[in-house]
PDB file of C-alpha atoms in Angstrom:
ATOM      1  CA  MET Y   1       0.000   0.000   0.000  1.00 47.00           C
ATOM      2  CA  ALA Y   2       2.743   2.447   0.981  1.00 45.00           C
ATOM      3  CA  HIS Y   3       4.712   1.761  -2.183  1.00 47.00           C
ATOM      4  CA  SER Y   4       1.585   2.363  -4.260  1.00 51.00           C
ATOM      5  CA  LEU Y   5       0.980   5.665  -2.458  1.00 46.00           C
ATOM      6  CA  ILE Y   6       4.541   6.771  -3.150  1.00 48.00           C
ATOM      7  CA  ARG Y   7       4.313   5.928  -6.834  1.00 50.00           C
ATOM      8  CA  ASN Y   8       0.992   7.727  -7.219  1.00 51.00           C
ATOM      9  CA  SER Y   9       2.203  10.766  -5.289  1.00 47.00           C
ATOM     10  CA  ILE Y  10       5.454  11.034  -7.242  1.00 44.00           C
ATOM     11  CA  LYS Y  11       3.646  10.729 -10.564  1.00 49.00           C
ATOM     12  CA  SER Y  12       1.281  13.548  -9.646  1.00 47.00           C
ATOM     13  CA  ILE Y  13       4.005  15.945  -8.447  1.00 44.00           C
ATOM     14  CA  ASN Y  14       6.382  17.633 -10.862  1.00 45.00           C
ATOM     15  CA  PRO Y  15       9.610  18.685  -9.032  1.00 42.00           C
ATOM     16  CA  LYS Y  16       9.910  21.781 -11.226  1.00 41.00           C
ATOM     17  CA  PHE Y  17       6.326  22.685 -10.417  1.00 39.00           C
ATOM     18  CA  LEU Y  18       7.025  22.314  -6.696  1.00 40.00           C
ATOM     19  CA  SER Y  19       9.672  25.015  -6.916  1.00 39.00           C
ATOM     20  CA  THR Y  20       6.972  27.526  -7.867  1.00 39.00           C
ATOM     21  CA  LEU Y  21       5.496  27.219  -4.391  1.00 40.00           C
ATOM     22  CA  SER Y  22       7.970  29.806  -3.125  1.00 37.00           C
ATOM     23  CA  VAL Y  23       8.236  31.821  -6.337  1.00 36.00           C
ATOM     24  CA  HIS Y  24       4.600  32.678  -7.019  1.00 37.00           C
ATOM     25  CA  ARG Y  25       3.152  32.927  -3.510  1.00 38.00           C
ATOM     26  CA  SER Y  26       3.984  33.006   0.191  1.00 37.00           C
ATOM     27  CA  VAL Y  27       4.822  29.621   1.644  1.00 37.00           C
ATOM     28  CA  ARG Y  28       1.981  27.900   3.530  1.00 43.00           C
ATOM     29  CA  ARG Y  29       2.604  28.294   7.247  1.00 39.00           C
ATOM     30  CA  LEU Y  30       2.433  25.069   9.172  1.00 40.00           C
ATOM     31  CA  GLY Y  31       0.093  25.227  12.138  1.00 47.00           C
ATOM     32  CA  SER Y  32       1.427  22.215  13.992  1.00 62.00           C
ATOM     33  CA  VAL Y  33       3.031  22.650  17.378  1.00 56.00           C
ATOM     34  CA  ALA Y  34       5.878  20.313  16.448  1.00 60.00           C
ATOM     35  CA  ALA Y  35       6.745  22.441  13.431  1.00 53.00           C
ATOM     36  CA  ALA Y  36       6.418  25.624  15.466  1.00 52.00           C
ATOM     37  CA  GLU Y  37       8.832  24.271  18.049  1.00 52.00           C
ATOM     38  CA  GLU Y  38      11.359  23.569  15.312  1.00 48.00           C
ATOM     39  CA  GLU Y  39      11.187  27.112  13.945  1.00 45.00           C
ATOM     40  CA  GLN Y  40      11.305  28.684  17.418  1.00 44.00           C
ATOM     41  CA  SER Y  41      14.384  26.719  18.377  1.00 40.00           C
ATOM     42  CA  SER Y  42      16.315  27.687  15.266  1.00 34.00           C
ATOM     43  CA  SER Y  43      15.675  29.381  11.950  1.00 32.00           C
ATOM     44  CA  SER Y  44      18.254  27.162  10.297  1.00 36.00           C
ATOM     45  CA  PHE Y  45      20.218  24.007  10.816  1.00 40.00           C
ATOM     46  CA  THR Y  46      23.690  22.958   9.826  1.00 44.00           C
ATOM     47  CA  PHE Y  47      25.005  19.771   8.308  1.00 50.00           C
ATOM     48  CA  SER Y  48      28.419  19.067   9.752  1.00 50.00           C
ATOM     49  CA  SER Y  49      30.794  16.141   9.685  1.00 48.00           C
ATOM     50  CA  GLU Y  50      32.622  14.678  12.651  1.00 52.00           C
ATOM     51  CA  GLY Y  51      34.507  11.518  11.870  1.00 53.00           C
ATOM     52  CA  ASP Y  52      32.090   9.089  10.273  1.00 52.00           C
ATOM     53  CA  ASN Y  53      28.944  11.070  11.094  1.00 52.00           C
ATOM     54  CA  VAL Y  54      26.904  13.810   9.481  1.00 52.00           C
ATOM     55  CA  TYR Y  55      24.543  15.663  11.773  1.00 50.00           C
ATOM     56  CA  MET Y  56      22.208  18.637  11.722  1.00 49.00           C
ATOM     57  CA  LYS Y  57      22.650  21.313  14.356  1.00 48.00           C
ATOM     58  CA  ALA Y  58      21.545  24.820  15.197  1.00 43.00           C
ATOM     59  CA  PRO Y  59      23.779  27.569  13.804  1.00 42.00           C
ATOM     60  CA  ALA Y  60      26.774  28.436  15.963  1.00 45.00           C
ATOM     61  CA  ALA Y  61      29.753  30.739  15.731  1.00 42.00           C
ATOM     62  CA  ARG Y  62      31.539  30.132  12.439  1.00 40.00           C
ATOM     63  CA  ARG Y  63      34.736  28.135  12.791  1.00 40.00           C
ATOM     64  CA  LYS Y  64      37.742  28.807  10.610  1.00 40.00           C
ATOM     65  CA  GLN Y  65      37.823  25.240   9.301  1.00 38.00           C
ATOM     66  CA  SER Y  66      34.150  24.389   8.963  1.00 31.00           C
ATOM     67  CA  SER Y  67      32.887  21.749   6.580  1.00 28.00           C
ATOM     68  CA  SER Y  68      29.263  22.506   7.380  1.00 25.00           C
ATOM     69  CA  VAL Y  69      26.482  23.491   5.005  1.00 26.00           C
ATOM     70  CA  THR Y  70      23.774  25.724   6.439  1.00 28.00           C
ATOM     71  CA  MET Y  71      20.192  25.450   5.211  1.00 32.00           C
ATOM     72  CA  PRO Y  72      16.795  26.683   6.445  1.00 39.00           C
ATOM     73  CA  MET Y  73      15.104  24.677   9.196  1.00 45.00           C
ATOM     74  CA  SER Y  74      11.774  25.048   7.407  1.00 39.00           C
ATOM     75  CA  PHE Y  75      11.616  22.311   4.802  1.00 42.00           C
ATOM     76  CA  MET Y  76       8.994  24.286   2.854  1.00 41.00           C
ATOM     77  CA  THR Y  77      11.028  27.245   1.611  1.00 48.00           C
ATOM     78  CA  GLY Y  78      11.631  26.621  -2.135  1.00 60.00           C
ATOM     79  CA  SER Y  79      15.159  27.925  -1.733  1.00 74.00           C
ATOM     80  CA  ILE Y  80      18.281  26.196  -2.985  1.00 79.00           C
ATOM     81  CA  VAL Y  81      20.701  26.096  -0.072  1.00 77.00           C
ATOM     82  CA  GLY Y  82      24.357  25.196  -0.088  1.00 79.00           C
ATOM     83  CA  LYS Y  83      25.838  22.678  -2.487  1.00 85.00           C
ATOM     84  CA  ARG Y  84      25.542  18.925  -2.491  1.00 89.00           C
ATOM     85  CA  PHE Y  85      28.479  17.820  -0.328  1.00 88.00           C
ATOM     86  CA  TYR Y  86      28.171  14.060  -0.839  1.00 92.00           C
ATOM     87  CA  LYS Y  87      28.298  11.681  -3.796  1.00 92.00           C
ATOM     88  CA  GLU Y  88      26.699   8.445  -2.646  1.00 94.00           C
ATOM     89  CA  VAL Y  89      23.598   7.782  -0.545  1.00 96.00           C
ATOM     90  CA  LYS Y  90      22.860   4.394   0.961  1.00 95.00           C
ATOM     91  CA  THR Y  91      21.163   2.733   3.918  1.00 96.00           C
ATOM     92  CA  ARG Y  92      22.429   0.319   6.513  1.00 94.00           C
ATOM     93  CA  GLU Y  93      21.237  -1.358   9.677  1.00 94.00           C
ATOM     94  CA  ALA Y  94      21.829   0.631  12.868  1.00 91.00           C
ATOM     95  CA  ASP Y  95      24.876  -0.310  14.928  1.00 86.00           C
ATOM     96  CA  ASP Y  96      22.710  -1.703  17.722  1.00 87.00           C
ATOM     97  CA  GLY Y  97      20.598  -3.701  15.262  1.00 87.00           C
ATOM     98  CA  ASN Y  98      17.499  -1.707  16.197  1.00 89.00           C
ATOM     99  CA  GLY Y  99      16.383   0.241  13.138  1.00 93.00           C
ATOM    100  CA  TRP Y 100      17.991   1.629  10.001  1.00 96.00           C
ATOM    101  CA  THR Y 101      20.136   4.656   9.189  1.00 95.00           C
ATOM    102  CA  VAL Y 102      20.984   6.719   6.095  1.00 95.00           C
ATOM    103  CA  MET Y 103      24.582   7.156   4.968  1.00 94.00           C
ATOM    104  CA  LEU Y 104      25.893  10.144   3.000  1.00 93.00           C
ATOM    105  CA  ASP Y 105      29.117   8.727   1.583  1.00 92.00           C
ATOM    106  CA  TYR Y 106      30.730   7.108   4.664  1.00 89.00           C
ATOM    107  CA  ARG Y 107      28.993   9.386   7.189  1.00 90.00           C
ATOM    108  CA  THR Y 108      25.895   8.568   9.218  1.00 90.00           C
ATOM    109  CA  LEU Y 109      23.108  11.135   8.986  1.00 90.00           C
ATOM    110  CA  LYS Y 110      22.093  12.542  12.377  1.00 86.00           C
ATOM    111  CA  THR Y 111      19.233  14.615  13.729  1.00 82.00           C
ATOM    112  CA  PRO Y 112      19.496  18.240  14.971  1.00 77.00           C
ATOM    113  CA  ALA Y 113      20.235  16.908  18.478  1.00 79.00           C
ATOM    114  CA  LYS Y 114      23.190  14.878  17.119  1.00 81.00           C
ATOM    115  CA  ARG Y 115      21.362  11.582  17.505  1.00 79.00           C
ATOM    116  CA  PRO Y 116      21.604   9.060  14.658  1.00 80.00           C
ATOM    117  CA  LEU Y 117      18.609   9.296  12.357  1.00 90.00           C
ATOM    118  CA  LYS Y 118      17.458   5.833  13.408  1.00 93.00           C
ATOM    119  CA  LEU Y 119      14.402   4.840  11.389  1.00 96.00           C
ATOM    120  CA  PRO Y 120      11.994   2.018  12.312  1.00 95.00           C
ATOM    121  CA  THR Y 121      11.881   0.319   8.891  1.00 96.00           C
ATOM    122  CA  LEU Y 122      14.144  -0.219   5.910  1.00 96.00           C
ATOM    123  CA  SER Y 123      11.361   1.051   3.638  1.00 96.00           C
ATOM    124  CA  LEU Y 124      11.333   4.454   5.331  1.00 97.00           C
ATOM    125  CA  ALA Y 125      15.131   4.618   5.340  1.00 97.00           C
ATOM    126  CA  LYS Y 126      15.243   3.913   1.594  1.00 97.00           C
ATOM    127  CA  ALA Y 127      12.574   6.549   0.913  1.00 97.00           C
ATOM    128  CA  ILE Y 128      14.544   9.189   2.839  1.00 97.00           C
ATOM    129  CA  ALA Y 129      17.738   8.081   1.089  1.00 97.00           C
ATOM    130  CA  ALA Y 130      15.903   8.639  -2.201  1.00 96.00           C
ATOM    131  CA  GLU Y 131      15.080  12.201  -1.113  1.00 96.00           C
ATOM    132  CA  TRP Y 132      18.781  12.860  -0.523  1.00 95.00           C
ATOM    133  CA  GLU Y 133      19.766  11.143  -3.766  1.00 95.00           C
ATOM    134  CA  PHE Y 134      17.332  13.408  -5.646  1.00 92.00           C
ATOM    135  CA  GLN Y 135      19.224  16.547  -4.587  1.00 92.00           C
ATOM    136  CA  GLN Y 136      21.078  18.247  -7.396  1.00 89.00           C
ATOM    137  CA  ILE Y 137      24.778  19.143  -7.523  1.00 88.00           C
ATOM    138  CA  ASP Y 138      24.021  22.890  -7.546  1.00 87.00           C
ATOM    139  CA  GLY Y 139      22.314  22.777  -4.166  1.00 87.00           C
ATOM    140  CA  ILE Y 140      20.025  21.068  -1.666  1.00 87.00           C
ATOM    141  CA  ARG Y 141      16.296  21.750  -1.895  1.00 88.00           C
ATOM    142  CA  PRO Y 142      14.799  21.128   1.562  1.00 86.00           C
ATOM    143  CA  PHE Y 143      11.203  21.490   0.345  1.00 86.00           C
ATOM    144  CA  THR Y 144      11.633  18.243  -1.627  1.00 91.00           C
ATOM    145  CA  MET Y 145      12.367  16.256   1.562  1.00 93.00           C
ATOM    146  CA  PRO Y 146       9.038  16.009   3.429  1.00 94.00           C
ATOM    147  CA  LEU Y 147       9.784  12.506   4.760  1.00 96.00           C
ATOM    148  CA  MET Y 148      13.058  13.737   6.262  1.00 94.00           C
ATOM    149  CA  ARG Y 149      11.225  16.574   8.012  1.00 92.00           C
ATOM    150  CA  LEU Y 150       8.506  14.273   9.366  1.00 96.00           C
ATOM    151  CA  SER Y 151      11.076  11.759  10.598  1.00 95.00           C
ATOM    152  CA  CYS Y 152      12.994  14.415  12.543  1.00 92.00           C
ATOM    153  CA  THR Y 153       9.708  15.662  13.986  1.00 93.00           C
ATOM    154  CA  ALA Y 154       8.632  12.170  15.079  1.00 95.00           C
ATOM    155  CA  LEU Y 155      12.023  11.258  16.528  1.00 93.00           C
ATOM    156  CA  GLU Y 156      12.763  14.464  18.415  1.00 90.00           C
ATOM    157  CA  ARG Y 157       9.948  17.004  18.620  1.00 92.00           C
ATOM    158  CA  VAL Y 158       6.961  14.771  19.341  1.00 95.00           C
ATOM    159  CA  PRO Y 159       8.467  12.999  22.390  1.00 94.00           C
ATOM    160  CA  VAL Y 160       9.331  16.380  23.936  1.00 93.00           C
ATOM    161  CA  THR Y 161       6.184  18.340  22.999  1.00 96.00           C
ATOM    162  CA  ARG Y 162       3.554  15.551  22.977  1.00 97.00           C
ATOM    163  CA  PRO Y 163       1.259  17.133  25.625  1.00 97.00           C
ATOM    164  CA  LYS Y 164       1.415  20.503  23.852  1.00 97.00           C
ATOM    165  CA  ILE Y 165       0.662  18.938  20.456  1.00 97.00           C
ATOM    166  CA  ILE Y 166      -2.399  17.128  21.804  1.00 98.00           C
ATOM    167  CA  GLU Y 167      -3.596  20.230  23.648  1.00 97.00           C
ATOM    168  CA  ASN Y 168      -3.280  22.309  20.492  1.00 97.00           C
ATOM    169  CA  LEU Y 169      -5.202  19.755  18.412  1.00 97.00           C
ATOM    170  CA  ILE Y 170      -8.006  19.506  20.975  1.00 97.00           C
ATOM    171  CA  ASN Y 171      -8.265  23.295  21.299  1.00 94.00           C
ATOM    172  CA  LYS Y 172      -8.868  23.560  17.547  1.00 93.00           C
ATOM    173  CA  PHE Y 173     -11.268  20.609  17.375  1.00 95.00           C
ATOM    174  CA  ASN Y 174     -14.371  22.751  17.909  1.00 91.00           C
ATOM    175  CA  GLN Y 175     -13.446  24.794  14.829  1.00 91.00           C
ATOM    176  CA  ASP Y 176     -12.936  21.688  12.687  1.00 95.00           C
ATOM    177  CA  LEU Y 177     -13.562  22.195   8.982  1.00 94.00           C
ATOM    178  CA  VAL Y 178     -16.041  19.307   8.729  1.00 95.00           C
ATOM    179  CA  PHE Y 179     -18.358  20.825  11.354  1.00 95.00           C
ATOM    180  CA  CYS Y 180     -18.767  24.132   9.510  1.00 92.00           C
ATOM    181  CA  ARG Y 181     -21.746  24.764   7.214  1.00 92.00           C
ATOM    182  CA  ALA Y 182     -22.321  27.692   4.895  1.00 91.00           C
ATOM    183  CA  PRO Y 183     -25.671  29.489   5.406  1.00 89.00           C
ATOM    184  CA  ASP Y 184     -28.473  28.094   3.241  1.00 86.00           C
ATOM    185  CA  ASP Y 185     -30.572  31.273   3.127  1.00 84.00           C
ATOM    186  CA  ASN Y 186     -29.273  32.816  -0.129  1.00 83.00           C
ATOM    187  CA  ASP Y 187     -28.364  31.777  -3.664  1.00 79.00           C
ATOM    188  CA  LEU Y 188     -24.625  32.360  -3.218  1.00 79.00           C
ATOM    189  CA  THR Y 189     -24.163  30.013  -0.258  1.00 87.00           C
ATOM    190  CA  THR Y 190     -26.921  27.434  -0.717  1.00 91.00           C
ATOM    191  CA  VAL Y 191     -24.894  25.497  -3.290  1.00 91.00           C
ATOM    192  CA  VAL Y 192     -21.942  25.359  -0.893  1.00 92.00           C
ATOM    193  CA  HIS Y 193     -24.183  24.265   1.976  1.00 92.00           C
ATOM    194  CA  ASP Y 194     -25.768  21.479  -0.039  1.00 93.00           C
ATOM    195  CA  ARG Y 195     -22.383  20.178  -1.192  1.00 94.00           C
ATOM    196  CA  GLN Y 196     -21.069  20.255   2.393  1.00 94.00           C
ATOM    197  CA  VAL Y 197     -24.055  18.226   3.581  1.00 94.00           C
ATOM    198  CA  GLU Y 198     -23.521  15.714   0.774  1.00 95.00           C
ATOM    199  CA  LYS Y 199     -19.757  15.304   1.140  1.00 95.00           C
ATOM    200  CA  MET Y 200     -19.237  15.836   4.884  1.00 96.00           C
ATOM    201  CA  GLY Y 201     -22.283  13.815   5.970  1.00 95.00           C
ATOM    202  CA  PRO Y 202     -20.670  10.355   5.641  1.00 96.00           C
ATOM    203  CA  LEU Y 203     -17.624  11.480   7.591  1.00 96.00           C
ATOM    204  CA  LEU Y 204     -19.789  12.811  10.416  1.00 96.00           C
ATOM    205  CA  CYS Y 205     -21.726   9.522  10.501  1.00 96.00           C
ATOM    206  CA  TRP Y 206     -18.433   7.649  10.778  1.00 96.00           C
ATOM    207  CA  LEU Y 207     -17.299   9.940  13.585  1.00 96.00           C
ATOM    208  CA  GLU Y 208     -20.542   9.245  15.489  1.00 96.00           C
ATOM    209  CA  SER Y 209     -20.342   5.479  14.994  1.00 96.00           C
ATOM    210  CA  GLU Y 210     -16.664   5.378  15.885  1.00 95.00           C
ATOM    211  CA  PHE Y 211     -16.820   7.458  19.087  1.00 96.00           C
ATOM    212  CA  GLY Y 212     -20.488   7.249  20.134  1.00 95.00           C
ATOM    213  CA  PHE Y 213     -21.337  10.948  20.058  1.00 96.00           C
ATOM    214  CA  LYS Y 214     -23.147  12.932  17.368  1.00 95.00           C
ATOM    215  CA  PRO Y 215     -21.049  15.874  16.147  1.00 95.00           C
ATOM    216  CA  VAL Y 216     -22.557  19.364  16.305  1.00 94.00           C
ATOM    217  CA  VAL Y 217     -22.583  21.362  13.059  1.00 94.00           C
ATOM    218  CA  TYR Y 218     -22.646  25.158  13.002  1.00 91.00           C
ATOM    219  CA  SER Y 219     -22.575  28.190  10.706  1.00 86.00           C
ATOM    220  CA  SER Y 220     -20.563  30.509  12.919  1.00 78.00           C
ATOM    221  CA  PHE Y 221     -17.151  31.586  11.704  1.00 71.00           C
ATOM    222  CA  PHE Y 222     -15.891  31.172  15.270  1.00 76.00           C
ATOM    223  CA  GLY Y 223     -16.956  27.526  15.526  1.00 73.00           C
ATOM    224  CA  GLY Y 224     -19.236  25.744  17.954  1.00 81.00           C
ATOM    225  CA  LYS Y 225     -19.049  23.499  20.998  1.00 89.00           C
ATOM    226  CA  GLN Y 226     -18.803  19.739  20.668  1.00 93.00           C
ATOM    227  CA  GLU Y 227     -20.010  17.396  23.386  1.00 94.00           C
ATOM    228  CA  ASP Y 228     -17.478  16.786  26.125  1.00 96.00           C
ATOM    229  CA  GLY Y 229     -17.764  13.041  25.552  1.00 96.00           C
ATOM    230  CA  LEU Y 230     -16.657  13.366  21.928  1.00 97.00           C
ATOM    231  CA  VAL Y 231     -13.786  15.683  22.825  1.00 97.00           C
ATOM    232  CA  MET Y 232     -12.608  13.302  25.552  1.00 97.00           C
ATOM    233  CA  ALA Y 233     -12.803  10.325  23.173  1.00 97.00           C
ATOM    234  CA  ILE Y 234     -10.695  12.140  20.573  1.00 98.00           C
ATOM    235  CA  GLU Y 235      -8.185  13.182  23.228  1.00 98.00           C
ATOM    236  CA  LYS Y 236      -7.900   9.576  24.451  1.00 97.00           C
ATOM    237  CA  LEU Y 237      -7.229   8.411  20.894  1.00 98.00           C
ATOM    238  CA  LEU Y 238      -4.446  10.974  20.487  1.00 98.00           C
ATOM    239  CA  LYS Y 239      -2.833   9.982  23.777  1.00 97.00           C
ATOM    240  CA  ASN Y 240      -2.696   6.356  22.622  1.00 97.00           C
ATOM    241  CA  THR Y 241      -0.858   7.141  19.376  1.00 97.00           C
ATOM    242  CA  ASP Y 242       2.807   6.402  18.852  1.00 96.00           C
ATOM    243  CA  ASP Y 243       5.188   9.199  17.905  1.00 96.00           C
ATOM    244  CA  CYS Y 244       5.037   8.574  14.151  1.00 97.00           C
ATOM    245  CA  GLU Y 245       1.249   8.482  14.151  1.00 97.00           C
ATOM    246  CA  LEU Y 246       0.922  11.668  16.187  1.00 98.00           C
ATOM    247  CA  ALA Y 247       3.419  13.452  13.938  1.00 97.00           C
ATOM    248  CA  ALA Y 248       1.374  12.416  10.885  1.00 98.00           C
ATOM    249  CA  ILE Y 249      -1.955  13.456  12.421  1.00 98.00           C
ATOM    250  CA  ASP Y 250      -0.538  16.795  13.538  1.00 98.00           C
ATOM    251  CA  ALA Y 251       0.907  17.565  10.102  1.00 97.00           C
ATOM    252  CA  ILE Y 252      -2.311  16.621   8.265  1.00 98.00           C
ATOM    253  CA  ALA Y 253      -4.542  18.544  10.677  1.00 97.00           C
ATOM    254  CA  ALA Y 254      -2.404  21.668  10.242  1.00 96.00           C
ATOM    255  CA  SER Y 255      -2.807  21.603   6.460  1.00 95.00           C
ATOM    256  CA  ALA Y 256      -6.414  20.377   6.390  1.00 96.00           C
ATOM    257  CA  HIS Y 257      -7.679  22.620   9.220  1.00 95.00           C
ATOM    258  CA  SER Y 258      -9.399  19.449  10.385  1.00 97.00           C
ATOM    259  CA  LEU Y 259      -8.434  16.926  13.045  1.00 98.00           C
ATOM    260  CA  THR Y 260     -11.342  14.765  11.880  1.00 97.00           C
ATOM    261  CA  ILE Y 261      -9.930  14.461   8.360  1.00 98.00           C
ATOM    262  CA  ALA Y 262      -6.480  13.706   9.779  1.00 98.00           C
ATOM    263  CA  ILE Y 263      -7.788  10.883  11.979  1.00 98.00           C
ATOM    264  CA  ALA Y 264      -9.955   9.503   9.162  1.00 97.00           C
ATOM    265  CA  LEU Y 265      -6.931   9.423   6.826  1.00 97.00           C
ATOM    266  CA  VAL Y 266      -4.689   7.700   9.356  1.00 96.00           C
ATOM    267  CA  HIS Y 267      -7.393   5.117  10.150  1.00 95.00           C
ATOM    268  CA  GLY Y 268      -8.118   4.371   6.506  1.00 94.00           C
ATOM    269  CA  LYS Y 269     -11.575   5.913   6.370  1.00 95.00           C
ATOM    270  CA  LEU Y 270     -10.498   8.435   3.702  1.00 96.00           C
ATOM    271  CA  GLN Y 271      -8.119   8.210   0.767  1.00 96.00           C
ATOM    272  CA  ILE Y 272      -5.780  11.085  -0.062  1.00 96.00           C
ATOM    273  CA  GLU Y 273      -7.781  12.422  -3.003  1.00 96.00           C
ATOM    274  CA  GLU Y 274     -11.031  12.177  -1.013  1.00 97.00           C
ATOM    275  CA  ALA Y 275      -9.478  14.212   1.772  1.00 97.00           C
ATOM    276  CA  ILE Y 276      -8.230  16.854  -0.663  1.00 96.00           C
ATOM    277  CA  GLU Y 277     -11.718  17.104  -2.170  1.00 96.00           C
ATOM    278  CA  LEU Y 278     -13.210  17.787   1.274  1.00 96.00           C
ATOM    279  CA  ILE Y 279     -10.546  20.342   2.187  1.00 96.00           C
ATOM    280  CA  ARG Y 280     -10.970  22.237  -1.083  1.00 95.00           C
ATOM    281  CA  LEU Y 281     -14.734  21.825  -1.378  1.00 94.00           C
ATOM    282  CA  GLU Y 282     -15.678  25.491  -1.135  1.00 90.00           C
ATOM    283  CA  GLU Y 283     -12.743  26.773  -3.168  1.00 90.00           C
ATOM    284  CA  ASP Y 284     -13.345  24.241  -5.939  1.00 90.00           C
ATOM    285  CA  LEU Y 285     -16.947  25.402  -6.191  1.00 89.00           C
ATOM    286  CA  GLN Y 286     -15.670  28.953  -6.637  1.00 87.00           C
ATOM    287  CA  VAL Y 287     -13.258  27.768  -9.334  1.00 88.00           C
ATOM    288  CA  ASP Y 288     -16.103  26.002 -11.142  1.00 86.00           C
ATOM    289  CA  ARG Y 289     -18.094  29.212 -11.078  1.00 85.00           C
ATOM    290  CA  TRP Y 290     -15.480  31.875 -11.729  1.00 86.00           C
ATOM    291  CA  GLY Y 291     -12.590  29.985 -13.295  1.00 86.00           C
ATOM    292  CA  LEU Y 292      -9.121  28.858 -12.262  1.00 82.00           C
ATOM    293  CA  VAL Y 293      -6.322  31.352 -11.621  1.00 82.00           C
ATOM    294  CA  GLU Y 294      -3.119  29.937 -13.086  1.00 81.00           C
ATOM    295  CA  GLY Y 295      -0.205  30.239 -10.719  1.00 79.00           C
ATOM    296  CA  GLY Y 296      -2.663  30.467  -7.826  1.00 81.00           C
ATOM    297  CA  HIS Y 297      -5.267  27.736  -7.538  1.00 82.00           C
ATOM    298  CA  ASP Y 298      -3.141  25.146  -9.327  1.00 86.00           C
ATOM    299  CA  VAL Y 299      -0.173  25.847  -7.043  1.00 88.00           C
ATOM    300  CA  ASP Y 300      -2.451  25.561  -4.006  1.00 89.00           C
ATOM    301  CA  VAL Y 301      -3.615  22.136  -5.170  1.00 90.00           C
ATOM    302  CA  ALA Y 302      -0.032  20.908  -5.678  1.00 91.00           C
ATOM    303  CA  ASP Y 303       1.030  22.278  -2.303  1.00 91.00           C
ATOM    304  CA  LEU Y 304      -1.913  20.673  -0.526  1.00 94.00           C
ATOM    305  CA  ARG Y 305      -1.325  17.333  -2.212  1.00 95.00           C
ATOM    306  CA  VAL Y 306       2.251  17.292  -0.893  1.00 94.00           C
ATOM    307  CA  GLN Y 307       1.168  18.338   2.615  1.00 95.00           C
ATOM    308  CA  ILE Y 308      -1.517  15.652   2.833  1.00 97.00           C
ATOM    309  CA  SER Y 309       0.135  12.748   1.028  1.00 96.00           C
ATOM    310  CA  SER Y 310       3.546  13.018   2.712  1.00 97.00           C
ATOM    311  CA  PRO Y 311       2.346  12.183   6.264  1.00 97.00           C
ATOM    312  CA  VAL Y 312       0.222   9.298   4.949  1.00 97.00           C
ATOM    313  CA  VAL Y 313       3.165   7.830   3.041  1.00 97.00           C
ATOM    314  CA  PHE Y 314       5.475   8.464   6.005  1.00 97.00           C
ATOM    315  CA  LEU Y 315       3.177   6.604   8.387  1.00 97.00           C
ATOM    316  CA  GLY Y 316       2.720   3.700   5.999  1.00 96.00           C
ATOM    317  CA  LEU Y 317       6.472   3.333   5.498  1.00 97.00           C
ATOM    318  CA  SER Y 318       7.139   3.536   9.249  1.00 96.00           C
ATOM    319  CA  ARG Y 319       4.824   0.546   9.678  1.00 91.00           C
ATOM    320  CA  ASN Y 320       5.897  -1.374   6.566  1.00 80.00           C
ATOM    321  CA  ILE Y 321       2.321  -1.272   5.260  1.00 65.00           C
TER     322      ILE Y 321
END
């Protein structure tokens, strides 16, 4: 399943088209707490070599004999940073036999905290190695390495900020995209309302059957108030996730503006394209009515597809699905 998702995602994403994400519009800001923690701790990281290791670290005072390459911490900048400083990329089993690592030439890739990038499966290690192998000689493009970013988040940020991540997700649950309905009292919004009822209805029914509480829908821009029982059930589910699963849910929810869609994707209730259709429902109706803006709507679709598909693929690879 994971390999099929990767093939489909790669076929639908043109690397040259991805580079327009930073050229034609402002980069989408990630709303996840894990991502926010990364950007607060450092605006950039450094690849440095010490013996047989390569690690990422926060910027420090420049040394006279530095072999480091500095690049933005945000993996979504479309910038080309530094030059490719390695020739060969490969994977190998971790020294302790527990997990897999990525090698850049003879050096082991490490996380920002100088820990080996120890990955749970060979499939995920090979996928991340492919991201590094894709980098061109003229420079490294961080925005083409979403699996690398998610892996660092799951290995380092989630264990440290888990309570904050869950709190942030629960706080935004009442404003979930799938609970919102456009007013049905005028010609301009009735079409949107009817499509929301049609497309969101099955997901709400699943949510009720899965957790035992009927979701509340609303028309207020500021959201509504869900039953405490439903909120507590969702919070319990999040607390029982492993680090990779929580990192995936957090990343999807930030891009989808919906914890419900994130959970449904992770639990197999929704496919990637179905999720994208729900997220873009209102905007796609506007495009159908007024037309598509080239360099705007099409870039948004490509950006969203990367943001939604990457965590799903990452989670599948981390479980060898």
